[in-house]
Amino acid sequence: VNNHLITIIGCGPGSRDYLTIAAVAAVAQAEVLIGPERLLALFPVAAAEKVASRANMAATLDLIASRLDRQSVTVLVTGDPGCYSLAKLVIKRFGRHQCRVIPGVSSVQLAFARLGLDWQDARIVSAHKEDPESDASLWHADKIAVLAGRERSLQWLHESVVEHGGEGRRIFVCENLTLENERIIEVDLPTLANAGAASRTIVLLVRRDLLE
Ligand SMILES: C[S@@+](CC[C@H](N)C(=O)[O-])C[C@H]1O[C@@H](n2cnc3c(N)ncnc32)[C@H](O)[C@@H]1O
């Protein structure tokens, strides 16, 4: 039995500018920080031990478990923990009562902010790990945000838009939001599949008249 708490911190899209004060304060209290290298690097002066998480999520969950009998554990995740995050698996495995969640700014929020668009009615879908399951209702939405940080994800998106009809939507590929190499380009459907796709990419599809 262990009573140690897990704190899951949303670290925003990558730049220090988008860390919350609550996130910084929680990191200052942490005993051990577990997260991807690039998030650990956001906290160069943290006193906590830093342990890089594994690409394999199950291995990262085991890593958290291996520390919990000795200490509290602080897990760093990208963006917001409530949006396609390892946080869901952590909470599932260790229990809601044992986890404290500190929200962060999602890359999806950033992408919509860059276009000056509200997003409360957007559909959000992840092609980050694999092609999403087919869902015809998705393609009726006026605004669709695709988490697309995987090489094949733009091909999937291209095929899906061709299949379900994407005329009338503008397509924006938003890479490396908040980072030095941020790039937002508008593409047309024929060039979408070859539009790049950094490991940090959000694609927004927006009904044309909403941007007039
Ligand atoms: C595992 S998901 C995590 C999403 C995260 N919880 C959030 O709220 O942003 C990883 C995906 O987030 C997106 N992402 C994360 N950081 C980004 C950034 N700085 N710019 C663009 N997309 C980003 C990419 O779509 C990537 O495939």
mmCIF file with all atom_site columns, C-alpha atoms and ligand atoms in Angstrom, residues 12-15 38 57 77-86 104-111 125-129 146-150 153 174-179 182 198-203, ligand 1:
data_model
loop_
_atom_site.group_PDB
_atom_site.id
_atom_site.type_symbol
_atom_site.label_atom_id
_atom_site.label_alt_id
_atom_site.label_comp_id
_atom_site.label_asym_id
_atom_site.label_entity_id
_atom_site.label_seq_id
_atom_site.pdbx_PDB_ins_code
_atom_site.Cartn_x
_atom_site.Cartn_y
_atom_site.Cartn_z
_atom_site.occupancy
_atom_site.B_iso_or_equiv
_atom_site.pdbx_formal_charge
_atom_site.auth_seq_id
_atom_site.auth_comp_id
_atom_site.auth_asym_id
_atom_site.auth_atom_id
_atom_site.pdbx_PDB_model_num
ATOM   1  C CA  . GLY A 1 12  ? 1.744  23.741 -22.465 1.00 0.00 ? 12  GLY A CA  1
ATOM   2  C CA  . PRO A 1 13  ? 2.839  23.459 -26.092 1.00 0.00 ? 13  PRO A CA  1
ATOM   3  C CA  . GLY A 1 14  ? 6.553  23.707 -25.416 1.00 0.00 ? 14  GLY A CA  1
ATOM   4  C CA  . SER A 1 15  ? 7.661  27.255 -24.705 1.00 0.00 ? 15  SER A CA  1
ATOM   5  C CA  . ARG A 1 38  ? 12.114 18.279 -23.806 1.00 0.00 ? 38  ARG A CA  1
ATOM   6  C CA  . MET A 1 57  ? 3.565  4.272  -22.303 1.00 0.00 ? 57  MET A CA  1
ATOM   7  C CA  . VAL A 1 77  ? 2.805  16.066 -19.973 1.00 0.00 ? 77  VAL A CA  1
ATOM   8  C CA  . THR A 1 78  ? 2.565  18.262 -23.056 1.00 0.00 ? 78  THR A CA  1
ATOM   9  C CA  . GLY A 1 79  ? -0.255 20.743 -23.427 1.00 0.00 ? 79  GLY A CA  1
ATOM   10 C CA  . ASP A 1 80  ? -3.234 20.008 -21.208 1.00 0.00 ? 80  ASP A CA  1
ATOM   11 C CA  . PRO A 1 81  ? -3.578 16.669 -19.377 1.00 0.00 ? 81  PRO A CA  1
ATOM   12 C CA  . GLY A 1 82  ? -7.218 16.518 -20.482 1.00 0.00 ? 82  GLY A CA  1
ATOM   13 C CA  . CYS A 1 83  ? -6.486 16.354 -24.198 1.00 0.00 ? 83  CYS A CA  1
ATOM   14 C CA  . TYR A 1 84  ? -5.121 13.058 -25.563 1.00 0.00 ? 84  TYR A CA  1
ATOM   15 C CA  . SER A 1 85  ? -2.590 12.678 -22.806 1.00 0.00 ? 85  SER A CA  1
ATOM   16 C CA  . LEU A 1 86  ? -0.762 9.991  -20.880 1.00 0.00 ? 86  LEU A CA  1
ATOM   17 C CA  . GLY A 1 104 ? -1.964 23.444 -19.047 1.00 0.00 ? 104 GLY A CA  1
ATOM   18 C CA  . VAL A 1 105 ? -2.462 25.323 -22.286 1.00 0.00 ? 105 VAL A CA  1
ATOM   19 C CA  . SER A 1 106 ? -3.271 22.821 -25.004 1.00 0.00 ? 106 SER A CA  1
ATOM   20 C CA  . SER A 1 107 ? -1.652 22.946 -28.421 1.00 0.00 ? 107 SER A CA  1
ATOM   21 C CA  . VAL A 1 108 ? -5.222 22.879 -29.735 1.00 0.00 ? 108 VAL A CA  1
ATOM   22 C CA  . GLN A 1 109 ? -5.984 26.135 -27.925 1.00 0.00 ? 109 GLN A CA  1
ATOM   23 C CA  . LEU A 1 110 ? -2.828 27.669 -29.337 1.00 0.00 ? 110 LEU A CA  1
ATOM   24 C CA  . ALA A 1 111 ? -3.723 26.712 -32.901 1.00 0.00 ? 111 ALA A CA  1
ATOM   25 C CA  . VAL A 1 125 ? -9.312 14.045 -33.069 1.00 0.00 ? 125 VAL A CA  1
ATOM   26 C CA  . SER A 1 126 ? -5.912 12.461 -32.633 1.00 0.00 ? 126 SER A CA  1
ATOM   27 C CA  . ALA A 1 127 ? -3.916 10.860 -35.420 1.00 0.00 ? 127 ALA A CA  1
ATOM   28 C CA  . HIS A 1 128 ? -0.852 11.129 -33.210 1.00 0.00 ? 128 HIS A CA  1
ATOM   29 C CA  . LYS A 1 129 ? -0.300 7.435  -32.563 1.00 0.00 ? 129 LYS A CA  1
ATOM   30 C CA  . VAL A 1 146 ? -6.329 17.055 -35.802 1.00 0.00 ? 146 VAL A CA  1
ATOM   31 C CA  . LEU A 1 147 ? -3.384 16.137 -33.594 1.00 0.00 ? 147 LEU A CA  1
ATOM   32 C CA  . ALA A 1 148 ? -1.074 15.203 -36.402 1.00 0.00 ? 148 ALA A CA  1
ATOM   33 C CA  . GLY A 1 149 ? 2.427  14.724 -35.037 1.00 0.00 ? 149 GLY A CA  1
ATOM   34 C CA  . ARG A 1 150 ? 3.100  11.522 -36.938 1.00 0.00 ? 150 ARG A CA  1
ATOM   35 C CA  . SER A 1 153 ? -1.165 11.426 -40.181 1.00 0.00 ? 153 SER A CA  1
ATOM   36 C CA  . CYS A 1 174 ? 0.376  24.489 -37.521 1.00 0.00 ? 174 CYS A CA  1
ATOM   37 C CA  . GLU A 1 175 ? 3.831  23.215 -36.566 1.00 0.00 ? 175 GLU A CA  1
ATOM   38 C CA  . ASN A 1 176 ? 5.897  23.734 -33.421 1.00 0.00 ? 176 ASN A CA  1
ATOM   39 C CA  . LEU A 1 177 ? 3.473  26.180 -31.844 1.00 0.00 ? 177 LEU A CA  1
ATOM   40 C CA  . THR A 1 178 ? 5.077  28.624 -29.383 1.00 0.00 ? 178 THR A CA  1
ATOM   41 C CA  . LEU A 1 179 ? 8.549  27.386 -30.301 1.00 0.00 ? 179 LEU A CA  1
ATOM   42 C CA  . GLU A 1 182 ? 6.730  27.791 -35.251 1.00 0.00 ? 182 GLU A CA  1
ATOM   43 C CA  . ALA A 1 198 ? 6.764  17.933 -37.654 1.00 0.00 ? 198 ALA A CA  1
ATOM   44 C CA  . SER A 1 199 ? 6.349  15.704 -34.602 1.00 0.00 ? 199 SER A CA  1
ATOM   45 C CA  . ARG A 1 200 ? 4.490  18.706 -33.184 1.00 0.00 ? 200 ARG A CA  1
ATOM   46 C CA  . THR A 1 201 ? 1.744  19.486 -35.665 1.00 0.00 ? 201 THR A CA  1
ATOM   47 C CA  . ILE A 1 202 ? -1.903 20.461 -35.356 1.00 0.00 ? 202 ILE A CA  1
ATOM   48 C CA  . VAL A 1 203 ? -4.010 20.657 -38.492 1.00 0.00 ? 203 VAL A CA  1
HETATM 49 C C1  . LIG B 2 .   ? 0.158  12.992 -27.212 1.00 0.00 ? 1   LIG B C1  1
HETATM 50 S S1  . LIG B 2 .   ? -0.546 14.409 -27.937 1.00 0.00 ? 1   LIG B S1  1
HETATM 51 C C2  . LIG B 2 .   ? -0.552 15.527 -26.575 1.00 0.00 ? 1   LIG B C2  1
HETATM 52 C C3  . LIG B 2 .   ? -1.526 16.696 -26.708 1.00 0.00 ? 1   LIG B C3  1
HETATM 53 C C4  . LIG B 2 .   ? -1.431 17.635 -25.487 1.00 0.00 ? 1   LIG B C4  1
HETATM 54 N N1  . LIG B 2 .   ? -1.985 17.020 -24.296 1.00 0.00 ? 1   LIG B N1  1
HETATM 55 C C5  . LIG B 2 .   ? -2.079 18.990 -25.730 1.00 0.00 ? 1   LIG B C5  1
HETATM 56 O O1  . LIG B 2 .   ? -3.037 19.335 -25.032 1.00 0.00 ? 1   LIG B O1  1
HETATM 57 O O2  . LIG B 2 .   ? -1.575 19.726 -26.590 1.00 0.00 ? 1   LIG B O2  1
HETATM 58 C C6  . LIG B 2 .   ? 0.764  14.994 -28.949 1.00 0.00 ? 1   LIG B C6  1
HETATM 59 C C7  . LIG B 2 .   ? 0.248  15.883 -30.062 1.00 0.00 ? 1   LIG B C7  1
HETATM 60 O O3  . LIG B 2 .   ? 0.111  17.211 -29.562 1.00 0.00 ? 1   LIG B O3  1
HETATM 61 C C8  . LIG B 2 .   ? 0.318  18.135 -30.602 1.00 0.00 ? 1   LIG B C8  1
HETATM 62 N N2  . LIG B 2 .   ? 1.304  19.129 -30.159 1.00 0.00 ? 1   LIG B N2  1
HETATM 63 C C9  . LIG B 2 .   ? 1.961  19.161 -28.977 1.00 0.00 ? 1   LIG B C9  1
HETATM 64 N N3  . LIG B 2 .   ? 2.742  20.249 -28.897 1.00 0.00 ? 1   LIG B N3  1
HETATM 65 C C10 . LIG B 2 .   ? 2.575  20.944 -30.051 1.00 0.00 ? 1   LIG B C10 1
HETATM 66 C C11 . LIG B 2 .   ? 3.114  22.174 -30.579 1.00 0.00 ? 1   LIG B C11 1
HETATM 67 N N4  . LIG B 2 .   ? 3.977  22.906 -29.877 1.00 0.00 ? 1   LIG B N4  1
HETATM 68 N N5  . LIG B 2 .   ? 2.711  22.562 -31.805 1.00 0.00 ? 1   LIG B N5  1
HETATM 69 C C12 . LIG B 2 .   ? 1.845  21.831 -32.527 1.00 0.00 ? 1   LIG B C12 1
HETATM 70 N N6  . LIG B 2 .   ? 1.306  20.662 -32.076 1.00 0.00 ? 1   LIG B N6  1
HETATM 71 C C13 . LIG B 2 .   ? 1.662  20.230 -30.871 1.00 0.00 ? 1   LIG B C13 1
HETATM 72 C C14 . LIG B 2 .   ? 0.726  17.352 -31.828 1.00 0.00 ? 1   LIG B C14 1
HETATM 73 O O4  . LIG B 2 .   ? -0.434 17.190 -32.615 1.00 0.00 ? 1   LIG B O4  1
HETATM 74 C C15 . LIG B 2 .   ? 1.151  16.011 -31.265 1.00 0.00 ? 1   LIG B C15 1
HETATM 75 O O5  . LIG B 2 .   ? 0.916  14.982 -32.209 1.00 0.00 ? 1   LIG B O5  1
#
